[in-house]
Amino acid sequence: MELDIRNLSKTYPNGVRALHNVTLNIPQGMFGLLGPNGAGKSTLMRTIATLQEPDNGSIMLGDIDVLTQKEDVRKILGYLPQEFGVYPRVTAETLLDHLAVLKGITDRKERKDVVHALLHKTNLYDHRKKNLGGFSGGMKQRFGIAQALLANPQLIIVDEPTAGLDPAERNRFLNLLSDIGENTIVILSTHIVDDVKELCTNMAVINEGEVLLTGTPTEALESIKGKIWRREVSKEELDQFDATHNIISKRRSAGKPVIHVLSDHQPDDSFTAVTPDLEDVYFTELFGKKEAVLN
Ligand code: ADP
């Protein structure tokens, strides 16, 4: 099964154009949807999750028309929204059990087995009797994945799941995601390049409602190979380079400002070639398309 999104557009009543002609083909496996805040990721995720309507376009999940056969989608969908609210005074086990009923697992014994298996999988079994209000951010997100995995979904959507997690929690969360079967479509929306780098076999970059790039991370890296150059600069030099070079990022290395420049040729011998990483891909898409640079 594949998810096929064609020419999807959405403008909110306040005039914000959140999606513009989005066309994406999402195969099974882990798909990274990378974009900065406001890019349109959540709008796209909510639309795929049948929670809001686009103005135009189509979404097919295998043979299912997502925009008209909503109930069919919901049966095979697991969704972890960006704002995942929990009832603070309910235990993890009780809420998961309740959500399992809503997902149609009515047999008590089967439900208990499913709930316990998911609590084990997400490493929350020992905390199952605790109220969710006392959970850390990472525990809440793992609970969010537990509920998203109820009823063996074939499409799983996780919207910005690692924002706000500390490195250890993030790691645990990503490991959990990577254990989800290859026969499932998993869409991970994020503004964190490393999330995609570590997990995803396919990716897209979106900004201002438009798809800027799709492919595998390897293909994306290949497309800028030999075109990224680095140089340490002083603060005073920065403005000058900004005017004359296609700077895609300003980083710091051991406390010193370092710029990465996109150019087909070595700008001059003060620049050294770098092996691009996925962050270079991302910043090239976001900032590297300036016209009329003077390299
Ligand atoms: P992301 O998830 O990438 O941060 P969103 O889909 O949340 O992006 O938002 C895309 C754009 O649409 C932003 O400019 C945002 O302010 C706007 N937006 C999102 N939801 C609404 C809404 N319900 N009404 C009006 N504008 C919205």
mmCIF file of C-alpha atoms in Angstrom, residues 32-290:
data_model
loop_
_atom_site.group_PDB
_atom_site.id
_atom_site.type_symbol
_atom_site.label_atom_id
_atom_site.label_comp_id
_atom_site.label_asym_id
_atom_site.label_seq_id
_atom_site.Cartn_x
_atom_site.Cartn_y
_atom_site.Cartn_z
ATOM 1 C CA GLY A 32 10.396 12.137 7.031
ATOM 2 C CA LEU A 33 8.460 15.329 6.344
ATOM 3 C CA LEU A 34 10.927 18.051 7.155
ATOM 4 C CA GLY A 35 10.132 21.744 7.348
ATOM 5 C CA PRO A 36 10.412 24.783 9.608
ATOM 6 C CA ASN A 37 7.617 25.991 11.877
ATOM 7 C CA GLY A 38 4.700 27.238 9.825
ATOM 8 C CA ALA A 39 5.665 25.185 6.751
ATOM 9 C CA GLY A 40 2.293 23.448 6.607
ATOM 10 C CA LYS A 41 3.267 20.098 8.129
ATOM 11 C CA SER A 42 0.463 19.895 10.687
ATOM 12 C CA THR A 43 -2.100 21.014 8.130
ATOM 13 C CA LEU A 44 -0.975 18.187 5.866
ATOM 14 C CA MET A 45 -0.913 15.653 8.722
ATOM 15 C CA ARG A 46 -4.396 16.606 9.922
ATOM 16 C CA THR A 47 -5.742 16.395 6.385
ATOM 17 C CA ILE A 48 -4.301 12.901 5.882
ATOM 18 C CA ALA A 49 -5.682 11.948 9.300
ATOM 19 C CA THR A 50 -9.198 12.900 8.055
ATOM 20 C CA LEU A 51 -9.513 15.726 10.586
ATOM 21 C CA GLN A 52 -9.773 18.595 8.137
ATOM 22 C CA GLU A 53 -10.653 19.235 4.531
ATOM 23 C CA PRO A 54 -8.396 20.580 1.791
ATOM 24 C CA ASP A 55 -9.700 23.064 -0.771
ATOM 25 C CA ASN A 56 -8.418 20.992 -3.695
ATOM 26 C CA GLY A 57 -6.586 17.800 -4.427
ATOM 27 C CA SER A 58 -6.817 14.107 -3.694
ATOM 28 C CA ILE A 59 -5.349 11.598 -1.262
ATOM 29 C CA MET A 60 -5.436 7.867 -1.963
ATOM 30 C CA LEU A 61 -4.309 5.268 0.574
ATOM 31 C CA GLY A 62 -4.086 2.183 -1.600
ATOM 32 C CA ASP A 63 -7.634 1.882 -2.919
ATOM 33 C CA ILE A 64 -9.134 4.082 -0.212
ATOM 34 C CA ASP A 65 -10.101 7.635 -1.087
ATOM 35 C CA VAL A 66 -9.023 9.375 2.119
ATOM 36 C CA LEU A 67 -11.155 12.468 1.569
ATOM 37 C CA THR A 68 -14.434 10.581 1.157
ATOM 38 C CA GLN A 69 -13.915 7.223 2.891
ATOM 39 C CA LYS A 70 -12.942 8.652 6.250
ATOM 40 C CA GLU A 71 -14.228 5.766 8.372
ATOM 41 C CA ASP A 72 -12.186 3.279 6.356
ATOM 42 C CA VAL A 73 -9.066 5.374 6.920
ATOM 43 C CA ARG A 74 -9.685 5.744 10.646
ATOM 44 C CA LYS A 75 -9.819 1.966 11.085
ATOM 45 C CA ILE A 76 -6.250 1.594 9.889
ATOM 46 C CA LEU A 77 -4.798 4.894 11.098
ATOM 47 C CA GLY A 78 -2.618 5.565 14.126
ATOM 48 C CA TYR A 79 -2.169 9.259 14.822
ATOM 49 C CA LEU A 80 -0.033 11.091 17.344
ATOM 50 C CA PRO A 81 -0.980 14.763 17.014
ATOM 51 C CA GLN A 82 1.368 17.630 17.787
ATOM 52 C CA GLU A 83 -0.628 18.600 20.852
ATOM 53 C CA PHE A 84 -1.361 15.297 22.494
ATOM 54 C CA GLY A 85 -3.607 16.032 25.465
ATOM 55 C CA VAL A 86 -4.038 13.411 28.161
ATOM 56 C CA TYR A 87 -6.437 13.185 31.054
ATOM 57 C CA PRO A 88 -4.077 13.951 33.949
ATOM 58 C CA ARG A 89 -5.989 12.053 36.613
ATOM 59 C CA VAL A 90 -6.333 8.803 34.720
ATOM 60 C CA THR A 91 -3.737 6.028 34.777
ATOM 61 C CA ALA A 92 -1.902 5.004 31.624
ATOM 62 C CA GLU A 93 -3.480 1.557 31.707
ATOM 63 C CA THR A 94 -7.027 2.850 32.151
ATOM 64 C CA LEU A 95 -6.792 5.399 29.338
ATOM 65 C CA LEU A 96 -5.164 2.954 26.933
ATOM 66 C CA ASP A 97 -7.859 0.416 27.749
ATOM 67 C CA HIS A 98 -10.534 3.026 27.098
ATOM 68 C CA LEU A 99 -8.965 4.072 23.797
ATOM 69 C CA ALA A 100 -8.759 0.399 22.801
ATOM 70 C CA VAL A 101 -12.527 0.107 23.266
ATOM 71 C CA LEU A 102 -12.981 3.126 20.999
ATOM 72 C CA LYS A 103 -10.757 1.435 18.422
ATOM 73 C CA GLY A 104 -13.156 -1.482 18.421
ATOM 74 C CA ILE A 105 -11.280 -4.003 20.567
ATOM 75 C CA THR A 106 -14.330 -5.077 22.543
ATOM 76 C CA ASP A 107 -13.174 -8.464 23.794
ATOM 77 C CA ARG A 108 -11.959 -7.922 27.337
ATOM 78 C CA LYS A 109 -9.242 -10.566 27.343
ATOM 79 C CA GLU A 110 -7.921 -9.538 23.930
ATOM 80 C CA ARG A 111 -7.922 -5.909 25.032
ATOM 81 C CA LYS A 112 -5.948 -6.643 28.172
ATOM 82 C CA ASP A 113 -3.346 -8.515 26.132
ATOM 83 C CA VAL A 114 -3.076 -5.701 23.575
ATOM 84 C CA VAL A 115 -2.837 -2.989 26.237
ATOM 85 C CA HIS A 116 -0.181 -4.842 28.228
ATOM 86 C CA ALA A 117 1.830 -5.642 25.116
ATOM 87 C CA LEU A 118 1.839 -1.972 24.122
ATOM 88 C CA LEU A 119 2.756 -0.826 27.627
ATOM 89 C CA HIS A 120 5.706 -3.222 27.511
ATOM 90 C CA LYS A 121 6.713 -2.128 24.029
ATOM 91 C CA THR A 122 6.751 1.525 25.027
ATOM 92 C CA ASN A 123 8.541 0.773 28.300
ATOM 93 C CA LEU A 124 5.643 2.083 30.359
ATOM 94 C CA TYR A 125 4.485 -1.174 31.928
ATOM 95 C CA ASP A 126 6.025 -0.359 35.303
ATOM 96 C CA HIS A 127 4.261 3.009 35.228
ATOM 97 C CA ARG A 128 0.874 1.671 34.138
ATOM 98 C CA LYS A 129 -0.799 2.472 37.467
ATOM 99 C CA LYS A 130 0.463 6.059 37.523
ATOM 100 C CA ASN A 131 -1.657 9.033 36.553
ATOM 101 C CA LEU A 132 -0.679 10.523 33.211
ATOM 102 C CA GLY A 133 -0.434 13.958 34.812
ATOM 103 C CA GLY A 134 2.785 12.807 36.500
ATOM 104 C CA PHE A 135 4.410 11.604 33.286
ATOM 105 C CA SER A 136 7.494 13.329 31.827
ATOM 106 C CA GLY A 137 7.370 14.705 28.277
ATOM 107 C CA GLY A 138 9.104 11.610 26.953
ATOM 108 C CA MET A 139 6.753 9.253 28.794
ATOM 109 C CA LYS A 140 3.745 11.137 27.433
ATOM 110 C CA GLN A 141 5.079 10.824 23.888
ATOM 111 C CA ARG A 142 5.687 7.110 24.386
ATOM 112 C CA PHE A 143 2.135 6.800 25.662
ATOM 113 C CA GLY A 144 1.091 8.688 22.532
ATOM 114 C CA ILE A 145 2.802 6.049 20.400
ATOM 115 C CA ALA A 146 1.159 3.255 22.431
ATOM 116 C CA GLN A 147 -2.286 4.652 21.634
ATOM 117 C CA ALA A 148 -1.321 5.255 17.999
ATOM 118 C CA LEU A 149 -0.343 1.571 17.672
ATOM 119 C CA LEU A 150 -3.665 0.217 18.933
ATOM 120 C CA ALA A 151 -5.408 -2.038 16.416
ATOM 121 C CA ASN A 152 -2.356 -2.598 14.186
ATOM 122 C CA PRO A 153 -2.499 0.529 12.030
ATOM 123 C CA GLN A 154 -1.209 0.433 8.464
ATOM 124 C CA LEU A 155 -0.696 4.185 8.393
ATOM 125 C CA ILE A 156 0.942 5.942 11.330
ATOM 126 C CA ILE A 157 1.297 9.699 11.525
ATOM 127 C CA VAL A 158 3.462 11.343 14.162
ATOM 128 C CA ASP A 159 3.514 15.131 14.151
ATOM 129 C CA GLU A 160 6.626 16.791 15.640
ATOM 130 C CA PRO A 161 7.040 14.074 18.268
ATOM 131 C CA THR A 162 10.532 14.935 19.495
ATOM 132 C CA ALA A 163 10.100 18.681 20.029
ATOM 133 C CA GLY A 164 10.755 19.394 23.678
ATOM 134 C CA LEU A 165 12.272 16.010 24.549
ATOM 135 C CA ASP A 166 15.684 15.817 26.169
ATOM 136 C CA PRO A 167 18.338 13.829 24.228
ATOM 137 C CA ALA A 168 17.860 10.583 26.175
ATOM 138 C CA GLU A 169 14.067 10.703 25.857
ATOM 139 C CA ARG A 170 14.344 11.584 22.190
ATOM 140 C CA ASN A 171 16.634 8.631 21.615
ATOM 141 C CA ARG A 172 14.256 6.257 23.354
ATOM 142 C CA PHE A 173 11.369 7.629 21.339
ATOM 143 C CA LEU A 174 13.159 7.299 17.984
ATOM 144 C CA ASN A 175 14.200 3.736 18.827
ATOM 145 C CA LEU A 176 10.580 2.932 19.475
ATOM 146 C CA LEU A 177 9.525 4.382 16.135
ATOM 147 C CA SER A 178 12.235 2.496 14.297
ATOM 148 C CA ASP A 179 10.837 -0.787 15.661
ATOM 149 C CA ILE A 180 7.555 -0.289 13.832
ATOM 150 C CA GLY A 181 7.303 -2.764 10.996
ATOM 151 C CA GLU A 182 8.523 -2.055 7.515
ATOM 152 C CA ASN A 183 5.111 -2.992 6.181
ATOM 153 C CA THR A 184 3.574 0.122 7.661
ATOM 154 C CA ILE A 185 3.592 3.650 6.286
ATOM 155 C CA VAL A 186 5.014 5.900 8.993
ATOM 156 C CA ILE A 187 5.056 9.647 8.418
ATOM 157 C CA LEU A 188 7.243 11.567 10.805
ATOM 158 C CA SER A 189 6.801 15.305 10.607
ATOM 159 C CA THR A 190 9.608 17.298 12.159
ATOM 160 C CA HIS A 191 11.727 20.435 11.989
ATOM 161 C CA ILE A 192 14.694 18.477 13.376
ATOM 162 C CA VAL A 193 17.042 17.271 10.647
ATOM 163 C CA ASP A 194 18.597 14.590 12.844
ATOM 164 C CA ASP A 195 15.227 12.864 13.319
ATOM 165 C CA VAL A 196 15.086 12.290 9.570
ATOM 166 C CA LYS A 197 18.770 11.466 9.285
ATOM 167 C CA GLU A 198 18.570 8.727 11.859
ATOM 168 C CA LEU A 199 15.333 7.058 10.810
ATOM 169 C CA CYS A 200 13.906 7.792 7.424
ATOM 170 C CA THR A 201 14.330 5.915 4.149
ATOM 171 C CA ASN A 202 12.415 8.567 2.226
ATOM 172 C CA MET A 203 11.954 12.241 2.852
ATOM 173 C CA ALA A 204 10.469 15.499 1.648
ATOM 174 C CA VAL A 205 11.299 19.096 2.511
ATOM 175 C CA ILE A 206 8.394 21.503 2.660
ATOM 176 C CA ASN A 207 8.251 25.232 3.245
ATOM 177 C CA GLU A 208 5.482 27.793 2.910
ATOM 178 C CA GLY A 209 3.083 25.055 1.881
ATOM 179 C CA GLU A 210 5.184 23.832 -1.036
ATOM 180 C CA VAL A 211 7.213 20.681 -1.539
ATOM 181 C CA LEU A 212 10.807 21.693 -2.260
ATOM 182 C CA LEU A 213 12.408 18.257 -2.497
ATOM 183 C CA THR A 214 11.528 14.564 -2.311
ATOM 184 C CA GLY A 215 13.650 11.448 -2.469
ATOM 185 C CA THR A 216 15.936 9.350 -0.351
ATOM 186 C CA PRO A 217 18.398 11.097 1.973
ATOM 187 C CA THR A 218 21.210 9.588 -0.127
ATOM 188 C CA GLU A 219 19.821 11.097 -3.336
ATOM 189 C CA ALA A 220 19.393 14.423 -1.591
ATOM 190 C CA LEU A 221 23.009 14.376 -0.426
ATOM 191 C CA GLU A 222 24.168 13.386 -3.896
ATOM 192 C CA SER A 223 22.434 16.423 -5.409
ATOM 193 C CA ILE A 224 24.679 18.867 -3.546
ATOM 194 C CA LYS A 225 27.862 16.811 -3.512
ATOM 195 C CA GLY A 226 30.876 18.969 -4.341
ATOM 196 C CA LYS A 227 28.863 22.167 -3.983
ATOM 197 C CA ILE A 228 29.199 22.957 -0.291
ATOM 198 C CA TRP A 229 32.158 25.027 0.897
ATOM 199 C CA ARG A 230 33.098 26.115 4.368
ATOM 200 C CA ARG A 231 35.073 28.993 5.785
ATOM 201 C CA GLU A 232 35.659 30.484 9.187
ATOM 202 C CA VAL A 233 34.723 34.140 9.221
ATOM 203 C CA SER A 234 34.965 37.013 11.638
ATOM 204 C CA LYS A 235 31.786 38.773 12.687
ATOM 205 C CA GLU A 236 32.810 41.758 10.576
ATOM 206 C CA GLU A 237 33.254 39.613 7.466
ATOM 207 C CA LEU A 238 29.805 38.051 7.764
ATOM 208 C CA ASP A 239 27.833 40.928 6.226
ATOM 209 C CA GLN A 240 30.269 41.168 3.371
ATOM 210 C CA PHE A 241 30.047 37.452 2.574
ATOM 211 C CA ASP A 242 26.280 37.638 2.886
ATOM 212 C CA ALA A 243 26.200 40.138 0.039
ATOM 213 C CA THR A 244 28.531 38.237 -2.248
ATOM 214 C CA HIS A 245 28.049 34.540 -1.517
ATOM 215 C CA ASN A 246 25.181 32.065 -1.396
ATOM 216 C CA ILE A 247 25.391 31.374 2.335
ATOM 217 C CA ILE A 248 23.148 28.490 3.356
ATOM 218 C CA SER A 249 24.114 28.343 7.022
ATOM 219 C CA LYS A 250 26.018 30.109 9.718
ATOM 220 C CA ARG A 251 27.213 27.717 12.362
ATOM 221 C CA ARG A 252 29.723 27.784 15.152
ATOM 222 C CA SER A 253 32.627 25.449 15.464
ATOM 223 C CA ALA A 254 34.657 25.616 18.672
ATOM 224 C CA GLY A 255 33.220 29.063 19.320
ATOM 225 C CA LYS A 256 34.089 30.463 15.892
ATOM 226 C CA PRO A 257 31.531 31.452 13.256
ATOM 227 C CA VAL A 258 31.660 29.154 10.242
ATOM 228 C CA ILE A 259 29.703 29.660 7.054
ATOM 229 C CA HIS A 260 28.605 27.034 4.550
ATOM 230 C CA VAL A 261 28.257 28.336 1.016
ATOM 231 C CA LEU A 262 26.523 26.725 -1.956
ATOM 232 C CA SER A 263 28.534 27.069 -5.129
ATOM 233 C CA ASP A 264 29.317 24.916 -8.166
ATOM 234 C CA HIS A 265 32.967 25.937 -7.854
ATOM 235 C CA GLN A 266 35.343 26.733 -5.007
ATOM 236 C CA PRO A 267 34.601 30.430 -4.335
ATOM 237 C CA ASP A 268 38.296 31.105 -3.603
ATOM 238 C CA ASP A 269 41.128 29.293 -1.897
ATOM 239 C CA SER A 270 40.080 30.454 1.557
ATOM 240 C CA PHE A 271 37.142 28.013 1.286
ATOM 241 C CA THR A 272 37.458 24.277 1.820
ATOM 242 C CA ALA A 273 35.187 21.589 0.424
ATOM 243 C CA VAL A 274 32.951 19.763 2.884
ATOM 244 C CA THR A 275 31.155 16.466 2.610
ATOM 245 C CA PRO A 276 27.540 17.598 2.787
ATOM 246 C CA ASP A 277 25.265 16.381 5.555
ATOM 247 C CA LEU A 278 21.486 16.399 5.645
ATOM 248 C CA GLU A 279 21.486 19.778 7.335
ATOM 249 C CA ASP A 280 23.254 21.177 4.253
ATOM 250 C CA VAL A 281 20.505 19.641 2.111
ATOM 251 C CA TYR A 282 17.825 21.223 4.263
ATOM 252 C CA PHE A 283 19.422 24.665 4.368
ATOM 253 C CA THR A 284 20.148 24.539 0.643
ATOM 254 C CA GLU A 285 16.451 23.993 -0.004
ATOM 255 C CA LEU A 286 15.410 26.718 2.421
ATOM 256 C CA PHE A 287 18.045 29.362 1.785
ATOM 257 C CA GLY A 288 20.256 28.328 -1.120
ATOM 258 C CA LYS A 289 18.104 29.315 -4.055
ATOM 259 C CA LYS A 290 19.128 32.994 -4.097
#
